CSV table of C-alpha atoms in Angstrom, one decimal:
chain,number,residue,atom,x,y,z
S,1,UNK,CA,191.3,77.6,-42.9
S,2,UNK,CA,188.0,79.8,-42.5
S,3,UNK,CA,186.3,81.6,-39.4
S,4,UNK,CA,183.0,80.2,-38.4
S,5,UNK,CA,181.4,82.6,-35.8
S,6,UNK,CA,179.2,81.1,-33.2
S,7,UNK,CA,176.3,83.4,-31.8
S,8,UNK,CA,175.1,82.3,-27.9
S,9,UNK,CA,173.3,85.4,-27.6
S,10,UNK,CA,170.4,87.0,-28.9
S,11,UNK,CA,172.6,90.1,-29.7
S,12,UNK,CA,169.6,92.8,-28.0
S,13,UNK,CA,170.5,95.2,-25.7
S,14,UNK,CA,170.0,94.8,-22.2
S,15,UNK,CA,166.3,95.7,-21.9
S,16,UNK,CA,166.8,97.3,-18.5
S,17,UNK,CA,169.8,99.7,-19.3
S,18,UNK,CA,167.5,100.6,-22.5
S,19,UNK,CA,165.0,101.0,-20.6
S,20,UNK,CA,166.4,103.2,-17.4
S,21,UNK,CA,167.8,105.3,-20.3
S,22,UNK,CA,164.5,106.0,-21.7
S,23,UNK,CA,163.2,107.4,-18.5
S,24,UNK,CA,165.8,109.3,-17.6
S,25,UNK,CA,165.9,110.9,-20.9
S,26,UNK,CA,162.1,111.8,-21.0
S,27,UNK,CA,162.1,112.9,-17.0
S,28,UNK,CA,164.8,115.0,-18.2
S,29,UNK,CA,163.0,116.8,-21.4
S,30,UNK,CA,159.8,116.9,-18.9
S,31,UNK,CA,161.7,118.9,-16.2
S,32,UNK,CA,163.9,121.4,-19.3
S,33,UNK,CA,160.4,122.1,-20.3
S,34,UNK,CA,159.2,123.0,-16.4
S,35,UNK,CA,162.8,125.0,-15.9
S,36,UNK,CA,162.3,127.5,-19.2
S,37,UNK,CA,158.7,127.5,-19.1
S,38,UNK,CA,156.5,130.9,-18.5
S,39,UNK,CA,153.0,130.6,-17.9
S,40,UNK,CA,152.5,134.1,-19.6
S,41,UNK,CA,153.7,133.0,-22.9
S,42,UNK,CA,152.6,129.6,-22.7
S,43,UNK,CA,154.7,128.2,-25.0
S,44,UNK,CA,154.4,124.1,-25.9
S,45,UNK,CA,157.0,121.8,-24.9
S,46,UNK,CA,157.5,121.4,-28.6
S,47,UNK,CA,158.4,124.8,-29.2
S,48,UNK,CA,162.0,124.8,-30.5
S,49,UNK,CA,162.7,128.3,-29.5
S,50,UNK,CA,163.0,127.2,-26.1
S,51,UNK,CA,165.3,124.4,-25.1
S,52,UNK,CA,163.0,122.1,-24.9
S,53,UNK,CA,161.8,122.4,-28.0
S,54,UNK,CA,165.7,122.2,-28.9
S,55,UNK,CA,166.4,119.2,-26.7
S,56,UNK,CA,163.4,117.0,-28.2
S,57,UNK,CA,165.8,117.7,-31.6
S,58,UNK,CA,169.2,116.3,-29.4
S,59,UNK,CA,166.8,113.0,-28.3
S,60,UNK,CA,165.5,112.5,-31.6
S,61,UNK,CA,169.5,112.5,-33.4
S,62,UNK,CA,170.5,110.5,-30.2
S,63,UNK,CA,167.6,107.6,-31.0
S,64,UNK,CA,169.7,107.9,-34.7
S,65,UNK,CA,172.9,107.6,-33.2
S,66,UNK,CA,171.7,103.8,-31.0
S,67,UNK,CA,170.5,102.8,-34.1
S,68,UNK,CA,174.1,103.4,-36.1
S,69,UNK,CA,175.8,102.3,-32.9
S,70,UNK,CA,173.5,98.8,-33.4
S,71,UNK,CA,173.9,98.7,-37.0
S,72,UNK,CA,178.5,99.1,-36.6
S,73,UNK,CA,179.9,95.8,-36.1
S,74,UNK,CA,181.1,95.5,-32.4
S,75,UNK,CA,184.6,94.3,-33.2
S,76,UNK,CA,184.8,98.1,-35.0
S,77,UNK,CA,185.2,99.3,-31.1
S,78,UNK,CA,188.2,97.7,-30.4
S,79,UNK,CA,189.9,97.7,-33.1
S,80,UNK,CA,189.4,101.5,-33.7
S,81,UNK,CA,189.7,102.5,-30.0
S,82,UNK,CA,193.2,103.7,-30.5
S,83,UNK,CA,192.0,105.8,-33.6
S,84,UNK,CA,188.9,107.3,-32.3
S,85,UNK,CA,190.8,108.9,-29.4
S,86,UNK,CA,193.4,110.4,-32.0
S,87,UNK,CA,190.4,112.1,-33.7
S,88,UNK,CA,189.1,113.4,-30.7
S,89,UNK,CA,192.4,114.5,-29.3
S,90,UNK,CA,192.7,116.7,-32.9
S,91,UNK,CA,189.6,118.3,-32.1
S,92,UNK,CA,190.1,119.1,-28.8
S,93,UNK,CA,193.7,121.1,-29.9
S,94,UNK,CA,191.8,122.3,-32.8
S,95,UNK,CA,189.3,123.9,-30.4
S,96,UNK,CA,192.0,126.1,-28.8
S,97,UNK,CA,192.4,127.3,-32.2
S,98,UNK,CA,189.0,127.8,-33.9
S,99,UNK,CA,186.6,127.1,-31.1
S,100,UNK,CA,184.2,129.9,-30.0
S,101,UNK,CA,184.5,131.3,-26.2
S,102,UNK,CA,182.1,130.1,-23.6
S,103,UNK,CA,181.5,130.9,-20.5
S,104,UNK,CA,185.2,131.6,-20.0
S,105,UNK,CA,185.7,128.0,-21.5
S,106,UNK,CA,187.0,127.6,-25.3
S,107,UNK,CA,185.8,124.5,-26.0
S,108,UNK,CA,183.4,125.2,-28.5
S,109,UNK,CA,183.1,124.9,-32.4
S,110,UNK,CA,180.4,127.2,-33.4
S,111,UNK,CA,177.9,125.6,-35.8
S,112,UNK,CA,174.8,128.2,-36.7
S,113,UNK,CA,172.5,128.4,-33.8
S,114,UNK,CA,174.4,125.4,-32.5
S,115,UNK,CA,177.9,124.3,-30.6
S,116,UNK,CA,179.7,120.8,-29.8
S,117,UNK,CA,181.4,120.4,-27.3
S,118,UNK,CA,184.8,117.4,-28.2
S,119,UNK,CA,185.4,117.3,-24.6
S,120,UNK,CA,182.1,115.5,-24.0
S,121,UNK,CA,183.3,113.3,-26.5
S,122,UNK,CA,186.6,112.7,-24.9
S,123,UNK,CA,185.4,110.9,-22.4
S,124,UNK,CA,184.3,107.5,-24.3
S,125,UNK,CA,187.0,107.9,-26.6
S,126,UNK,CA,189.5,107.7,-23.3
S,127,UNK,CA,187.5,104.9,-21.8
S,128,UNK,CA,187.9,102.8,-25.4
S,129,UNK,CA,191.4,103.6,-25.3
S,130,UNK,CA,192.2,102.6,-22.0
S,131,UNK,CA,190.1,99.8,-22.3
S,132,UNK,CA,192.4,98.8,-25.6
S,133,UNK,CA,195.4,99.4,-24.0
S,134,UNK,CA,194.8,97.1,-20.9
S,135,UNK,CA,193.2,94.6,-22.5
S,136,UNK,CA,196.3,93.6,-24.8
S,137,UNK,CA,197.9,90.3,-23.7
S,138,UNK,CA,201.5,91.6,-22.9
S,139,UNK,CA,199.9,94.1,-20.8
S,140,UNK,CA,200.6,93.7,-17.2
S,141,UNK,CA,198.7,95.4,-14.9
S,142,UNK,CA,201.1,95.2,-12.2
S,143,UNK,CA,204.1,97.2,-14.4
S,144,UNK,CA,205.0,100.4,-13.1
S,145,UNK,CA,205.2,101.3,-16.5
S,146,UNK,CA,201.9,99.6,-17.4
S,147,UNK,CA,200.1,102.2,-14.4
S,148,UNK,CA,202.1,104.9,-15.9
S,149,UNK,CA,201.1,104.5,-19.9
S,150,UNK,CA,197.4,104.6,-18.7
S,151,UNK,CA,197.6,107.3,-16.5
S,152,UNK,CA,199.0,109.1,-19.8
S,153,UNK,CA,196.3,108.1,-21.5
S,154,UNK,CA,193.6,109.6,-19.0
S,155,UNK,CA,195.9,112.8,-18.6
S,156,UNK,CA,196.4,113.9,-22.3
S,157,UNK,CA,192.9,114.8,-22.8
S,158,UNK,CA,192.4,116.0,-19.2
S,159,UNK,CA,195.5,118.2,-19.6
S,160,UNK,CA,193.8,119.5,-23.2
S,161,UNK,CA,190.6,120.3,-22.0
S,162,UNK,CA,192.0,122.2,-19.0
S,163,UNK,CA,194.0,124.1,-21.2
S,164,UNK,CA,190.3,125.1,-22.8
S,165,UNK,CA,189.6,126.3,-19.2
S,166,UNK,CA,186.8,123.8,-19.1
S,167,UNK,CA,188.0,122.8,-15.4
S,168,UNK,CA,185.1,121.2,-14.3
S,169,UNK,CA,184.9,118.3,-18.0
S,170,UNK,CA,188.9,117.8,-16.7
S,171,UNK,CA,188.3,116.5,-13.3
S,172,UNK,CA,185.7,114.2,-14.8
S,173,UNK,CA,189.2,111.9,-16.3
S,174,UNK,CA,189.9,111.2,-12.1
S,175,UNK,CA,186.8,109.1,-12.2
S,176,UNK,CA,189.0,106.8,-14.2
S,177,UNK,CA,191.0,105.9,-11.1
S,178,UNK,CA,187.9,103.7,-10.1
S,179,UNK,CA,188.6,101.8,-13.4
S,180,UNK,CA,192.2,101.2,-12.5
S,181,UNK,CA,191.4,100.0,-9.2
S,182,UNK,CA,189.6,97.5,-10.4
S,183,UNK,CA,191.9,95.8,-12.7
S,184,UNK,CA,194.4,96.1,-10.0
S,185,UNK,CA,195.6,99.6,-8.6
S,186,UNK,CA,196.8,99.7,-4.7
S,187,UNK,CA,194.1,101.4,-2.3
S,188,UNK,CA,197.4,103.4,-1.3
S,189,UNK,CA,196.6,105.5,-4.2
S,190,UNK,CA,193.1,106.4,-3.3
S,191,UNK,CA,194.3,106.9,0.6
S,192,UNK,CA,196.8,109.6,-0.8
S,193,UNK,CA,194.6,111.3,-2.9
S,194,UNK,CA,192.3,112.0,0.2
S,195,UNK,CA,194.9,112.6,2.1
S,196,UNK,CA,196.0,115.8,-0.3
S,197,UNK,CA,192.4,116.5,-0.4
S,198,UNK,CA,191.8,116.8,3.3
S,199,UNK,CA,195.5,118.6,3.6
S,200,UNK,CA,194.4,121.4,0.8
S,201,UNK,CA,191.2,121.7,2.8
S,202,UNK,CA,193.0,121.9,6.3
S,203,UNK,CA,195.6,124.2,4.9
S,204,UNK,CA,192.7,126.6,3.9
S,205,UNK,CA,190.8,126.4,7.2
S,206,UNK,CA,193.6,126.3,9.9
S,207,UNK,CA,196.7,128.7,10.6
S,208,UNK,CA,199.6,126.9,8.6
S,209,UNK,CA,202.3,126.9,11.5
S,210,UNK,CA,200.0,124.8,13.6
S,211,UNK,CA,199.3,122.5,11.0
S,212,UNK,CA,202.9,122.0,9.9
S,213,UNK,CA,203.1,121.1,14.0
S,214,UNK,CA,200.7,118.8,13.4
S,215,UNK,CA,202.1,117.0,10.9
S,216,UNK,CA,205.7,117.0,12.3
S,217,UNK,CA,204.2,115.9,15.0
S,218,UNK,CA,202.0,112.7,13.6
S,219,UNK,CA,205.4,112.5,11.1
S,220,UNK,CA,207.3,111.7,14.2
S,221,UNK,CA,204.8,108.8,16.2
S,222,UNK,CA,204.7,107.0,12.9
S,223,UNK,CA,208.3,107.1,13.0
S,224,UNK,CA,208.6,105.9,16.0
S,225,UNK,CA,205.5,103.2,15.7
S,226,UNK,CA,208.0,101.9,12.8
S,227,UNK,CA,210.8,100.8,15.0
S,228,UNK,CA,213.8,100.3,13.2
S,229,UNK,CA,212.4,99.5,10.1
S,230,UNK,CA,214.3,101.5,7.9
S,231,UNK,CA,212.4,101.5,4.8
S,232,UNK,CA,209.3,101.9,6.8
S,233,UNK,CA,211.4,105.3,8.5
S,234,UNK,CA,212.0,106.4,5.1
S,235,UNK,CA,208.6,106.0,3.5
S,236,UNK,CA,207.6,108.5,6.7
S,237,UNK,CA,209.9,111.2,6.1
S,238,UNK,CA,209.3,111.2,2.7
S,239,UNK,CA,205.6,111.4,2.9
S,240,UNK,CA,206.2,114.1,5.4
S,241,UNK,CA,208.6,116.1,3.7
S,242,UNK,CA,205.6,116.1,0.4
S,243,UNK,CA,203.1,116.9,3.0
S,244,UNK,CA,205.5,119.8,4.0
S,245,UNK,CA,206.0,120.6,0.3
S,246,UNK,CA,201.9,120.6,-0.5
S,247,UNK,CA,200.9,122.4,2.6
S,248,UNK,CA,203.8,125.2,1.3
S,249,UNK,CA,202.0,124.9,-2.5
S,250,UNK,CA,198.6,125.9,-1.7
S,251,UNK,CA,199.0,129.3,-1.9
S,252,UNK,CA,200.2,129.4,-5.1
S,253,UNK,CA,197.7,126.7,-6.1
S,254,UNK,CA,194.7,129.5,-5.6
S,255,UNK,CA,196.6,131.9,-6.1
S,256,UNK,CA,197.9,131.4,-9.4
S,257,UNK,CA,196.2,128.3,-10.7
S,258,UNK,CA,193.0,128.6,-9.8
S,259,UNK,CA,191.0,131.4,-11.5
S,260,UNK,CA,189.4,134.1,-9.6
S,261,UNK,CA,185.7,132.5,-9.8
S,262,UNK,CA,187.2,129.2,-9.2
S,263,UNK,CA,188.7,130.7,-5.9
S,264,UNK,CA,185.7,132.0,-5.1
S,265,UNK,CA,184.2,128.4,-5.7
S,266,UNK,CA,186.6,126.9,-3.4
S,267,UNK,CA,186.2,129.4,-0.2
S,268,UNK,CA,182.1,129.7,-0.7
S,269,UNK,CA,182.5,125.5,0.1
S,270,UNK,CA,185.1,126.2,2.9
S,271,UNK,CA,182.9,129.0,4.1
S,272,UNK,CA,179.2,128.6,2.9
S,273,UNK,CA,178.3,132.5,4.1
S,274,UNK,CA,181.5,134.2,2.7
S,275,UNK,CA,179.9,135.8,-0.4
S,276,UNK,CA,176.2,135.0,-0.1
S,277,UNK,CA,175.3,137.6,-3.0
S,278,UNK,CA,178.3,137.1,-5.1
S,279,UNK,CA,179.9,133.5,-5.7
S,280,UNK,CA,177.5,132.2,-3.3
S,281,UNK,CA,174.2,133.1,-4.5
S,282,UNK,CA,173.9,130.1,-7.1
S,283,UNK,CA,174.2,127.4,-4.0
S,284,UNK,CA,171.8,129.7,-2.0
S,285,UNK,CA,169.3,129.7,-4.4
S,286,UNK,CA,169.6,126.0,-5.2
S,287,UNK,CA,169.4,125.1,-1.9
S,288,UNK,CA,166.0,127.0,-1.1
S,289,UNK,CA,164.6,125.6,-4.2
S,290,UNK,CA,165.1,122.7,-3.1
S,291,UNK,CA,164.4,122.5,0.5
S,292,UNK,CA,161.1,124.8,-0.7
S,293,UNK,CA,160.1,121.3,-2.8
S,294,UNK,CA,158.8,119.8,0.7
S,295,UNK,CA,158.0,116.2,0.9
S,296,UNK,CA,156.5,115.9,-2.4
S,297,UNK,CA,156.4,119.6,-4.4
S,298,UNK,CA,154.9,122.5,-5.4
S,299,UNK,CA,153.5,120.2,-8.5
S,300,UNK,CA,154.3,119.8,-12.1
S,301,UNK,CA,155.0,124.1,-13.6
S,302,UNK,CA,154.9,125.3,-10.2
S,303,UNK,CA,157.8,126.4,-9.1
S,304,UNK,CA,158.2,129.7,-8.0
S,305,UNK,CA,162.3,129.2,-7.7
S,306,UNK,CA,162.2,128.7,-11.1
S,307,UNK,CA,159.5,131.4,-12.8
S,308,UNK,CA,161.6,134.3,-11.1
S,309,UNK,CA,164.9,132.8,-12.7
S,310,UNK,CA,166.3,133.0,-9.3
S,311,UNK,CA,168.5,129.8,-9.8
S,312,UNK,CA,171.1,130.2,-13.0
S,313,UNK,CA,171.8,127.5,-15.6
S,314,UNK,CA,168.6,125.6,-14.5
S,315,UNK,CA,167.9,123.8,-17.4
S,316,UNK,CA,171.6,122.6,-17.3
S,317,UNK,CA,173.6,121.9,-14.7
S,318,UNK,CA,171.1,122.9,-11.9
S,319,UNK,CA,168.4,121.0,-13.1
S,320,UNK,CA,168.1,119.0,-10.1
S,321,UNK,CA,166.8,122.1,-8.4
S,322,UNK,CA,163.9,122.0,-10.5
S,323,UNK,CA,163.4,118.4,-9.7
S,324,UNK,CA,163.2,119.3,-6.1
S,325,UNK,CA,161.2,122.7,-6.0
S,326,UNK,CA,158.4,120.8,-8.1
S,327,UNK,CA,158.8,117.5,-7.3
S,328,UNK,CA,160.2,117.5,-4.0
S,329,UNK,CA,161.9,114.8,-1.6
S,330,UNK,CA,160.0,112.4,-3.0
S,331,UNK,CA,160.7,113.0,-6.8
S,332,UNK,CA,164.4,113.7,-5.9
S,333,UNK,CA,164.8,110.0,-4.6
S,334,UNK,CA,163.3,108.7,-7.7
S,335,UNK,CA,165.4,110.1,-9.8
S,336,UNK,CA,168.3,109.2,-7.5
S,337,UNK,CA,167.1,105.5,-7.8
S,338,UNK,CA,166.7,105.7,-11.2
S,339,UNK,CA,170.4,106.5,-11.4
S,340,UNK,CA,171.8,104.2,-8.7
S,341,UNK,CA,169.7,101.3,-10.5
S,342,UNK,CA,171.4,102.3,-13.8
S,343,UNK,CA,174.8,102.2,-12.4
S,344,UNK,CA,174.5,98.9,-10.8
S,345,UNK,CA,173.1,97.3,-13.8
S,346,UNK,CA,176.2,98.8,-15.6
S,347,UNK,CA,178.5,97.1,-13.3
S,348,UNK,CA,176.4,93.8,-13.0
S,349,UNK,CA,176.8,93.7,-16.7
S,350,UNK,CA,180.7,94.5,-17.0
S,351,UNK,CA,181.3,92.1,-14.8
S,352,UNK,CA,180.0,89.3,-16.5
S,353,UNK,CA,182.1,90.0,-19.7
S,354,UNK,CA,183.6,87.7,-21.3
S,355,UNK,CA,186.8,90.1,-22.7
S,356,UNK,CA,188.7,92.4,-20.4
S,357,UNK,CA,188.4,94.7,-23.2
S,358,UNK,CA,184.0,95.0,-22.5
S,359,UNK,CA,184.6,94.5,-19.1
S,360,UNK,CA,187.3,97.4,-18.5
S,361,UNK,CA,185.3,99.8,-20.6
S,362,UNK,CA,182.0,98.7,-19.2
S,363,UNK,CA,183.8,100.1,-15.6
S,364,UNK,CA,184.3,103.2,-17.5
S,365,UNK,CA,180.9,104.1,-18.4
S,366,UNK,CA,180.0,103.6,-15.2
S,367,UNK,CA,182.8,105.5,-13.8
S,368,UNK,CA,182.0,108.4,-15.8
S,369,UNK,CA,178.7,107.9,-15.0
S,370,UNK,CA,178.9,108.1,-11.3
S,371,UNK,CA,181.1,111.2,-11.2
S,372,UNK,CA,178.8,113.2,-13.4
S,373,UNK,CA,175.6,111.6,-11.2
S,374,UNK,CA,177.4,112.1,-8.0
S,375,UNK,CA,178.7,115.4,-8.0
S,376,UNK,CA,176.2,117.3,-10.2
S,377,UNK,CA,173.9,116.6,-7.6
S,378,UNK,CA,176.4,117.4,-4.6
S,379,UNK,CA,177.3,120.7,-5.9
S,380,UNK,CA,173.3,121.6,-6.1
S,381,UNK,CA,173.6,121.3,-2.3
S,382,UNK,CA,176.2,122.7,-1.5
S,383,UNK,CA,178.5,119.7,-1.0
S,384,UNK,CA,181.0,120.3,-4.0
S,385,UNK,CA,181.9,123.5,-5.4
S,386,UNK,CA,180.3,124.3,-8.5
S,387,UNK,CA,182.0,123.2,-11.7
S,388,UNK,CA,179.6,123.0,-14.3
S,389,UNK,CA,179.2,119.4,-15.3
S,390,UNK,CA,175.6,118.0,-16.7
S,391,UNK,CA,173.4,115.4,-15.3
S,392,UNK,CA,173.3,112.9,-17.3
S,393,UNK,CA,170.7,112.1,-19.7
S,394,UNK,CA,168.7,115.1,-18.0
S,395,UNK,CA,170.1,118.2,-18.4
S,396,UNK,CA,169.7,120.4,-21.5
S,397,UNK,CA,172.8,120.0,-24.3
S,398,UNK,CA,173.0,118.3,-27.3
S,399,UNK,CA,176.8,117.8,-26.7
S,400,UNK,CA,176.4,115.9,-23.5
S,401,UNK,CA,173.3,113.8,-25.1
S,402,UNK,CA,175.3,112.6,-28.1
S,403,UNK,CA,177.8,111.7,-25.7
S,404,UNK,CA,176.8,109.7,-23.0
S,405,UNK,CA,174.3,107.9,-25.7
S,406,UNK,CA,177.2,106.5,-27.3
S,407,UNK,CA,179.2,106.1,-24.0
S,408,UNK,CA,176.5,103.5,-22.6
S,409,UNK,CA,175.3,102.4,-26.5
S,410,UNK,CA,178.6,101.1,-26.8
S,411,UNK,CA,178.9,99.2,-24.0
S,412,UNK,CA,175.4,97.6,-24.2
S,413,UNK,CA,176.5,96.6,-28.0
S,414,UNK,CA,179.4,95.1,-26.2
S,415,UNK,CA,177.1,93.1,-24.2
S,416,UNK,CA,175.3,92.4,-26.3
S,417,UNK,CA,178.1,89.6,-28.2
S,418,UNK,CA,179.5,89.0,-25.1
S,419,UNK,CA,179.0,85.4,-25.6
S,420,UNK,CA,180.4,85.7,-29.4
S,421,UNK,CA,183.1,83.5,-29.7
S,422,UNK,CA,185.3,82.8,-33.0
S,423,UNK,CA,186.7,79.0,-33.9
S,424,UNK,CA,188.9,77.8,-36.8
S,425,UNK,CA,187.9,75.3,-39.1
């Protein structure tokens, strides 16, 4: 007996991925260059004491790491998947131990002038070993214990990196909920999870007795809606009685979870005028750099927002702001497109897969993706609190670079043999 492989494809990556990649990695080095740059000194866009200087060094190891990630056999992924996480999940528990203080956030290993960041890394490594682990052919999505084994696997490294007090990297790992929904997950799930989310919300705009009325009251109309259907009577009181429970835990949640900037994160959203010169003067500021963009910008170097340092982190996690002072409406929906274009070309191409394996972990890049995309941008307006998560492919960091390079490289080397198949002779 011998394996014969037959090769349908042309094994190239998907020249439109590559290539919305490409751009959003250059627009991004274009705009870290306009966000640290200072007419007086004048410095080049190839300076490397500046970050663009530095991220032109993170682009030109990333062009490295495609062309390793092209050279590995694509069977290396998944049969690996299972391994690579271990690694990662060593790092990130070695980080509480030897990792250098950031921010607030130990999740850093010191390296010269440099850091990495493993809980950038976490995030493939997750989606490969979720995408193992549901891909095996006992595995039944349907299981209760199936649901439960990958929610551990999302929730190890979540749990790790929150332990690092990187909050904002942890609640990245709910984006993985999209990926379970698609190979199966009830709805339910996602209608419960708003439902907490607009109960934590209520609980911290309205006077707690009258929304513990409330829900009594809505607690006893579905009851009664259900007739005497028992079960249905008992799935009411206990979702009432949970409600009752969560509505009761909030305090405690910001209280004694929730850090004091993080609180302050939470009630500047609730309240957008609560702390206008404390925790919110970062949304303040991003918001009249952008709305000062206009229809189409100050121009290229122009912004004023950003010369005066008014807006912090700008050539990070704020770099959007930049992107709208200079740029304006205009530039911001291009970059917008860019991203929405890339996401649906990562979901066209997971779902023509030809293993549950590609196609699950193709759902994860663009999970991951989408989360970052989505509410990096929202928290620039003022629609999410600010957590400190990069946009990707744009914003300065060699960490994130490396990271979401081999996230989508992956994938697109997935793709790539999709049509691989093996026969015995």
């Amino acid at each position: 007996m011998r394996t014969r492989r037959l090769s349908l494809t042309s094994n190239q990556f998907d020249w439109l991925a590559v290539s919305l990649y490409f751009l959003l990695v250059l627009l991004g080095w274009l705009n870290i260059y306009a966000a640290v740059y200072d007419d007086e000194l004048g410095a080049s866009i190839f300076d490397f004491s500046i970050n663009s200087g530095r991220q032109l060094i993170w682009i030109s190891t990333s062009i490295l790491i495609i062309l390793v990630i092209s050279i590995v056999d694509f069977r290396f992924y998944d049969s690996f998947a299972f391994i690579v996480l271990g690694v990662i999940l060593l790092m990130l528990v070695s980080v509480l131990i030897f990792g250098s203080e950031v921010k607030g956030s130990k999740s850093w290993f010191g390296i010269g002038n440099f850091g990495i960041q493993p809980s950038e890394f976490a995030k493939f490594a997750t989606a490969l070993a979720l995408a193992k682990f549901l891909s095996q052919p006992t595995i039944k999505f349907e299981k209760i214990s199936t649901q439960l084994m990958s929610l551990g696997i999302i929730a190890v490294p979540a749990a790790l990196i929150l332990l690092q007090g990187d909050t904002g990297t942890a609640m990245v790992f709910a984006c993985f909920i999209i990926v379970l929904y698609r190979e199966g997950l009830s709805p339910v799930f996602f209608m419960i999870g708003f439902a907490f989310v607009l109960l934590f919300i209520l609980t911290l705009l309205v006077n707690k007795l009258v929304l513990i009325i409330g829900l009594l009251t809505l607690g006893l109309l579905a009851a009664a809606l259900s007739g005497r259907n028992i079960k249905k009577i008992g799935v009411v009181i206990v979702s009432t009685v949970f409600m009752f429970g969560f509505v009761q835990s909030v305090d405690f949640i910001m209280n004694k979870v929730l850090k004091p900037h993080q609180q302050k994160r939470v009630m500047q959203l609730i309240d957008p005028n609560a702390d206008p010169l404390g925790a919110g003067w970062q949304v303040t500021q991003s918001k009249i750099a952008i709305g000062s963009g206009g229809l189409f910008g100050k121009g290229y170097l122009q912004g004023t927002q950003t010369k005066f340092d008014f807006v912090p982190d700008q050539s990070t996690d704020n770099i959007f702001c930049t992107v709208g002072e200079e740029h304006g409406w205009f530039g911001g929906l291009i970059l917008i497109a860019a991203f929405l274009a890339l996401l649906l070309r990562i979901t066209q191409l997971a779902e023509r897969q030809k293993s549950k394996f590609a196609r699950v972990y193709g759902y994860g890049v663009a999970s991951i993706l989408f989360f970052h995309f989505a509410f990096n941008i929202a928290m620039t307006i003022g629609l999410f609190p600010v957590i400190g998560i990069p946009l990707p492919f744009f914003s300065y960091g060699g960490s994130s670079l490396w990271a979401f390079t081999i996230l989508l490289f992956i994938f697109l080397k997935l793709d790539a043999h999709r049509m691989q198949i093996f026969t015995r002779s």
